[in-house]
Coordinates of C-alpha atoms and ligand atoms in Angstrom, one line a residue:
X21 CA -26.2 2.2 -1.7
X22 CA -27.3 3.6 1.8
X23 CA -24.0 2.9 3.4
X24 CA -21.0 6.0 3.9
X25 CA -18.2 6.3 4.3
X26 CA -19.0 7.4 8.0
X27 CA -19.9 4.4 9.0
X28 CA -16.7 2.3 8.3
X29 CA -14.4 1.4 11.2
X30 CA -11.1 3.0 12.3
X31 CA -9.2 0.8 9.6
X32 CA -11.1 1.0 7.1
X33 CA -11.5 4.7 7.2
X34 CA -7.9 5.0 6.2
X35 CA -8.5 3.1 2.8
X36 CA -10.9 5.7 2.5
X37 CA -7.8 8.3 3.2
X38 CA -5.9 7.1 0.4
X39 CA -8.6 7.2 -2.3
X40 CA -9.2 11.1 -1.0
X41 CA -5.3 10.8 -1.2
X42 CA -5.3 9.7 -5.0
X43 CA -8.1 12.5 -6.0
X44 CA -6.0 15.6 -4.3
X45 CA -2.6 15.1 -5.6
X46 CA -2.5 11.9 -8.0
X47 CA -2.2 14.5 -11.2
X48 CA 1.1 15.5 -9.6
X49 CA 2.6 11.8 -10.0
X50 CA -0.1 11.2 -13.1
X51 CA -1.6 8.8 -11.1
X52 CA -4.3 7.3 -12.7
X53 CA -7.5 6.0 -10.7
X54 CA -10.5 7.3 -12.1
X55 CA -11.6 4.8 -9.4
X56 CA -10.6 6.8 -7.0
X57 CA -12.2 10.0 -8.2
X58 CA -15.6 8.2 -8.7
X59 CA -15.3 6.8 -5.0
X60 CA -15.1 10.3 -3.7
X61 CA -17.5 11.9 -6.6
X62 CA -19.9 9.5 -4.8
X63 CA -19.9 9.6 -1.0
X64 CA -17.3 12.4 -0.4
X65 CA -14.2 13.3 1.3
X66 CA -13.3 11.1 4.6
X67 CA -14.4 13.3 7.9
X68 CA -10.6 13.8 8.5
X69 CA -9.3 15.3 4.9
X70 CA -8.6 18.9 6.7
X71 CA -6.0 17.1 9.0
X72 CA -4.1 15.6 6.7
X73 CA -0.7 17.0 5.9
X74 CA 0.6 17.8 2.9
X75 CA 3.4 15.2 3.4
X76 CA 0.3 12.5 3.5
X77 CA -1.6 13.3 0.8
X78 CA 1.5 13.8 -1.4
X79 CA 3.5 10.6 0.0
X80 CA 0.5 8.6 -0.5
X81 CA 0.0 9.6 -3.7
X82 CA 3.5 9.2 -5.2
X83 CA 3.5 5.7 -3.3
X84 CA 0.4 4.6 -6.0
X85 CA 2.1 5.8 -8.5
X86 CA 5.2 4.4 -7.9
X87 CA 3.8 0.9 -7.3
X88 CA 2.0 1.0 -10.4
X89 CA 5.2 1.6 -12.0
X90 CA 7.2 -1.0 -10.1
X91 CA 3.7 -3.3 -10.9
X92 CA 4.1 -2.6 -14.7
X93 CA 7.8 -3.5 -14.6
X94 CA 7.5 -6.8 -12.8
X95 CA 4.5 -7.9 -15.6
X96 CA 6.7 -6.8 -18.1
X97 CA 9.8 -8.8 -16.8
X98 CA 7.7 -12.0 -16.5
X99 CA 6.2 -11.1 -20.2
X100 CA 10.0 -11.1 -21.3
X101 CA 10.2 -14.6 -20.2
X102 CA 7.0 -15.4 -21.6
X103 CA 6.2 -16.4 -18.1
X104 CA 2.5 -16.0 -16.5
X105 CA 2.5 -13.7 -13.2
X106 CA -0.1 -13.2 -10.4
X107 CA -1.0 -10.4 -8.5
X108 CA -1.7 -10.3 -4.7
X109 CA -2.7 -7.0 -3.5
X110 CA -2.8 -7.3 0.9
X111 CA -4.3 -5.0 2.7
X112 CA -6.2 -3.8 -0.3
X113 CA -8.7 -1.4 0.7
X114 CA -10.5 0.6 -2.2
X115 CA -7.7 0.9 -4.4
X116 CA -8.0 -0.4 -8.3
X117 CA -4.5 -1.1 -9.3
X118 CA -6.7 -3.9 -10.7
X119 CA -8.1 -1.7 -13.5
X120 CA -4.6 -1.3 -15.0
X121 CA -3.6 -4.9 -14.3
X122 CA -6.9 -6.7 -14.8
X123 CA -6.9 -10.7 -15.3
X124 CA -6.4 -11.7 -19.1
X125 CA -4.8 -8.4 -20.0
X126 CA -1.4 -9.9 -21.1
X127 CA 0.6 -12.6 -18.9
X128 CA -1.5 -11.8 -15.7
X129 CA -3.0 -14.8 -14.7
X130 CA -5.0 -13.9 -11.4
X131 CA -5.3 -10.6 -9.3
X132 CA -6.1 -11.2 -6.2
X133 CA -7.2 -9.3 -3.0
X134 CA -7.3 -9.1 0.4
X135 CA -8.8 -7.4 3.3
X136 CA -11.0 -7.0 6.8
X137 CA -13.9 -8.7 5.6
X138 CA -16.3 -6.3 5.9
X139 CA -14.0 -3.5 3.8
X140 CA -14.2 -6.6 1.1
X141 CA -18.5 -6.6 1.2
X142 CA -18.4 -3.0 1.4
X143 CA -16.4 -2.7 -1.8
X144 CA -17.7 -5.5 -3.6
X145 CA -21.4 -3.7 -3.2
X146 CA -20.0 -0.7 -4.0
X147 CA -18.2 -1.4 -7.4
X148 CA -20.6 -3.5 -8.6
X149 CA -22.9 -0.4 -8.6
X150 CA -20.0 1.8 -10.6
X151 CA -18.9 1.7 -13.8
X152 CA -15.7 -0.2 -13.2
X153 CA -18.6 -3.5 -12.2
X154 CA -16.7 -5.6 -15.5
X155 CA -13.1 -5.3 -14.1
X156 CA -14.2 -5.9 -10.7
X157 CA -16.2 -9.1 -11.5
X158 CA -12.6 -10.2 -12.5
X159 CA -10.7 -9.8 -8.8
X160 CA -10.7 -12.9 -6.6
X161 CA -10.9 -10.7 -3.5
X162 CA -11.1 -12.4 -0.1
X163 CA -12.1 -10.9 3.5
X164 CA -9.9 -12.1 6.5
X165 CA -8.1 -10.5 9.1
X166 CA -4.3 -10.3 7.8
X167 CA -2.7 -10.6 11.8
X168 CA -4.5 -13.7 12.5
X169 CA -6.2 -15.4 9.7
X170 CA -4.8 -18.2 7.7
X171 CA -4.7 -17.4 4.1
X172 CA -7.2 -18.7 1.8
X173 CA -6.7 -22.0 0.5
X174 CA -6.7 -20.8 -3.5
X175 CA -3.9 -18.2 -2.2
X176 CA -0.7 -20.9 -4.0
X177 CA 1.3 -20.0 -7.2
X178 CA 4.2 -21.6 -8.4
X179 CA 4.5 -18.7 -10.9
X180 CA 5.9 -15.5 -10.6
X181 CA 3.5 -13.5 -7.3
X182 CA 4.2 -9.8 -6.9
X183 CA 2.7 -9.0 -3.3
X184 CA 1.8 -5.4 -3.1
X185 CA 1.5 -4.2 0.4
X186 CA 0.6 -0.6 0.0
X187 CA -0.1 1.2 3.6
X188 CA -0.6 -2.1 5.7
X189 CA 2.4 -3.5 7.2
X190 CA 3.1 -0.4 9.5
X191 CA -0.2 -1.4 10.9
X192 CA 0.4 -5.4 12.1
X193 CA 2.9 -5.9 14.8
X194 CA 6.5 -7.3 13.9
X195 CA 5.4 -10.9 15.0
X196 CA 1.9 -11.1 12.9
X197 CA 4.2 -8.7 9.7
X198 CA 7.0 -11.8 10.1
X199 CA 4.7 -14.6 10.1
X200 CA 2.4 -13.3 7.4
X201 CA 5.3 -12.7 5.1
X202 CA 6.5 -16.0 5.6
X203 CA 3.0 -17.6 5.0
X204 CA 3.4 -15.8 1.7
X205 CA 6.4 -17.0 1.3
X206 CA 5.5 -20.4 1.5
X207 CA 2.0 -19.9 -0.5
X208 CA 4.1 -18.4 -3.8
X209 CA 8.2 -19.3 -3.0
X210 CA 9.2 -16.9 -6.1
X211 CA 6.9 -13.8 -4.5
X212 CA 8.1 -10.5 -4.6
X213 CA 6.8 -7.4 -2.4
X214 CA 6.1 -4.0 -2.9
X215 CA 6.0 -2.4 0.9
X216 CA 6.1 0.8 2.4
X217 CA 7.8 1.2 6.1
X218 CA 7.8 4.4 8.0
X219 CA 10.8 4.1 10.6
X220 CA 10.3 4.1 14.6
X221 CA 10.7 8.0 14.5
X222 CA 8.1 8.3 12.0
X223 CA 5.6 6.0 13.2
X224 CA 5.8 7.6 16.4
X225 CA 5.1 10.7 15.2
X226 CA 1.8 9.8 12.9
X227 CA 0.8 8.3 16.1
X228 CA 0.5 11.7 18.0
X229 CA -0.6 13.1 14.4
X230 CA -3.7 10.3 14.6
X231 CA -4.6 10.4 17.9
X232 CA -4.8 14.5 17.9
X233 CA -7.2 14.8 15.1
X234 CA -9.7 11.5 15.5
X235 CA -9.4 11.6 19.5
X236 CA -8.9 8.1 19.3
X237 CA -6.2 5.3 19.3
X238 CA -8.7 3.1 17.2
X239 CA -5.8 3.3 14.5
X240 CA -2.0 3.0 15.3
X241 CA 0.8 2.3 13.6
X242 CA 3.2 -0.5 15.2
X243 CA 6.6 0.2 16.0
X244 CA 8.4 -0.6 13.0
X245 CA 12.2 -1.1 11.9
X246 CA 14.6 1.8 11.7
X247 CA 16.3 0.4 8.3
X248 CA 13.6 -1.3 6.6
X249 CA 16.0 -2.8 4.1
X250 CA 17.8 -4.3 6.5
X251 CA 15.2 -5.9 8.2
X252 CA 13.7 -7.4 5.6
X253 CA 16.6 -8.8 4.3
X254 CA 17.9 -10.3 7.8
X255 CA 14.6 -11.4 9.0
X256 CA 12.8 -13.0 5.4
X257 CA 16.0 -13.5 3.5
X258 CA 14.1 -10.7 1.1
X259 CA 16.6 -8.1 -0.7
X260 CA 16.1 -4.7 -1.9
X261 CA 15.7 -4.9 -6.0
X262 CA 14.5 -1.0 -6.0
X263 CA 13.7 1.5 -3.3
X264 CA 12.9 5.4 -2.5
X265 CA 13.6 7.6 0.2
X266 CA 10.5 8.9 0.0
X267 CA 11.0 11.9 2.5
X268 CA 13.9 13.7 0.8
X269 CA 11.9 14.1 -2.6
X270 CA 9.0 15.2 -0.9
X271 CA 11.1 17.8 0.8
X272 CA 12.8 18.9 -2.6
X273 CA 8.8 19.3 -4.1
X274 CA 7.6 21.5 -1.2
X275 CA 10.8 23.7 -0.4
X276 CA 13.6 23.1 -2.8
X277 CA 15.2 25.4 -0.9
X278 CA 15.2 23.2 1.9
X279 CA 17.1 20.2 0.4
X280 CA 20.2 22.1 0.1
X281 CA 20.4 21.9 4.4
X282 CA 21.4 19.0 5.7
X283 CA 18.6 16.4 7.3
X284 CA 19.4 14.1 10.3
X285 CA 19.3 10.3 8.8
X286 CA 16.3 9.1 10.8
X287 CA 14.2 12.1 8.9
X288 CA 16.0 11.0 5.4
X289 CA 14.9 7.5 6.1
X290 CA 12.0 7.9 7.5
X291 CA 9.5 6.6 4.9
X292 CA 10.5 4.2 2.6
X293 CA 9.2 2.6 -0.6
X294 CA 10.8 -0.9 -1.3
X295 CA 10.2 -3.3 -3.8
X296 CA 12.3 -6.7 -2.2
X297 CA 12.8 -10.2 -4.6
X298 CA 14.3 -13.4 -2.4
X299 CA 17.6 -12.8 -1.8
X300 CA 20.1 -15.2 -3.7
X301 CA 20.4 -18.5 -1.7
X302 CA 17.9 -17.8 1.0
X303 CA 15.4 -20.5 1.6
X304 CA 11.8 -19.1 1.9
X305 CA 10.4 -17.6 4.6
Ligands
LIG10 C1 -4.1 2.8 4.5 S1 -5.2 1.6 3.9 C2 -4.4 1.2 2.4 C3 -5.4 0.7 1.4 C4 -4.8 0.4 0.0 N1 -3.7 -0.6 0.1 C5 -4.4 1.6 -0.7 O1 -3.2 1.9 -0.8 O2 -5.3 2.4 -1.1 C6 -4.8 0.2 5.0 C7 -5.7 -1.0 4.7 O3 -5.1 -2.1 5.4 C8 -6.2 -2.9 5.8 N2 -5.8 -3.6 7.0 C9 -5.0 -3.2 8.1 N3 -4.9 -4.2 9.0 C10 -5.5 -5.3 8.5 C11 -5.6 -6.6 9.0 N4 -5.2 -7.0 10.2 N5 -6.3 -7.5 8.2 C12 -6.9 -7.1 7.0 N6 -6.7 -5.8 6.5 C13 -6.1 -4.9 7.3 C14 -7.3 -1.9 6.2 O4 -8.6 -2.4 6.3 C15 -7.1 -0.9 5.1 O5 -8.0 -1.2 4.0

């Protein structure tokens, strides 16, 4: 294990972000990812921890949390039914929801991942090195590039799919978000999707935020849409089954005090957590 974390691209250093993320304030949404912890036990903190706000570490981290607990809902659902249920984790990076949701554990058939290919070889080197190499072995993880590759030919379930897409969207333009959604779509018609959307406001803002403390544009969020809900449901025909205004409850952690002033709407919506199912009647994709 020569490699560090230094040398991983612009992307890639921000899966590195959230594991630092997960170690930092996890405990305050008992967020478990011992994963995480080792990761950073092991090659340390990204460069750019001491720039990270409060509001990132903390949204990131009660963003795990809450997908794990939208993650354990949807297995248990399909359990209910006695029905088999797959896992698609996009834009993947170093997380581990696997280790909570491995293959053969219950109904979940397959867990499967994606990511830049070379974030996929890094992490299959590293974890097969850690003590997490059993789980692991069990992922189907695949390396591609989300905006323009075609998904891999295995990637087809007529089961129930929940897509997690944890951090990723806001990075892929509307056109490559749309088309890989529908892709999806069409690989697993009864998919659901776990996605976080920052709105225009928001994204401009990390932006500036980005740019000021690496000097570079390498990373960049794409202009995203002011009502994420909305969008979603308009443009895939994909409705809102549970969601969070993430913002405001950060807010009421930090300064309780402050959440008794009233907060313009695009700083209330400005980061959302959705979990979306098809809407009734719409056709996929
Ligand atoms: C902020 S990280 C989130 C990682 C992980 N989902 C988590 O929550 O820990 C964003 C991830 O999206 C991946 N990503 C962004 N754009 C991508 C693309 N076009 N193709 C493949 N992966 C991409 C990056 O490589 C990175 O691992």
């Amino acid at each position: 294990m020569n490699a560090t974390t230094h040398d991983l691209n612009g992307l890639a250093q921000t899966a590195w972000l959230t594991a630092w993320c997960h170690v930092v304030a996890g405990s305050d949404f008992a967020l478990e990812r011992p994963t995480s912890h080792w990761l950073i036990d092991t090659f340390g903190p990204p460069p750019f921890a001491p720039d990270l706000s409060w509001f990132t570490v903390h949204g990131v981290a009660q963003r795990a949390a809450l997908f794990d607990d939208w993650t354990r809902q949807f297995v248990a659902a399909c359990a209910a039914r006695g029905e088999r249920c797959e896992i698609w984790s996009i834009g993947c990076g170093f997380d581990a929801r696997w280790l909570a949701f491995a293959p053969g554990a219950g109904t979940i058939a397959r867990y499967v991942e994606l990511d830049q290919a070379d974030v996929i070889a890094r992490k299959r080197e590293w974890f097969a090195a850690s003590p997490f190499a059993d789980d692991y072995a069990k992922v189907d993880a695949y390396g591609l590039d989300l905006a323009h590759d075609a998904l891999p030919a295995a990637l087809a379930a007529d089961t129930p799919v929940l897509v997690v897409a944890e951090g990723v969207l806001d990075y892929l333009p509307e056109r490559e978000r749309l088309a890989l959604i529908a892709a999806l779509r069409a690989r697993a018609p009864r998919a659901e999707f776990l996605l976080d959307g920052q709105n225009a406001w928001s994204s401009a803002r990390n932006n500036r935020r980005v740019l000021r403390s690496t000097g570079s544009d390498a990373v960049r969020f794409a202009a995203t849409p002011p009502h994420p809900e909305n969008f979603y449901l308009e443009r895939c025909g994909l409705a809102a089954r549970a969601r969070l205004h993430a913002v405001p409850e950060l807010m009421r952690r930090k300064h309780p005090w402050l959440s008794r002033l009233p907060r313009p709407r695009r700083a209330n919506e400005a980061y959302q957590l959705l979990w979306l199912a098809p809407a009734r009647g719409a056709a996929p994709g």
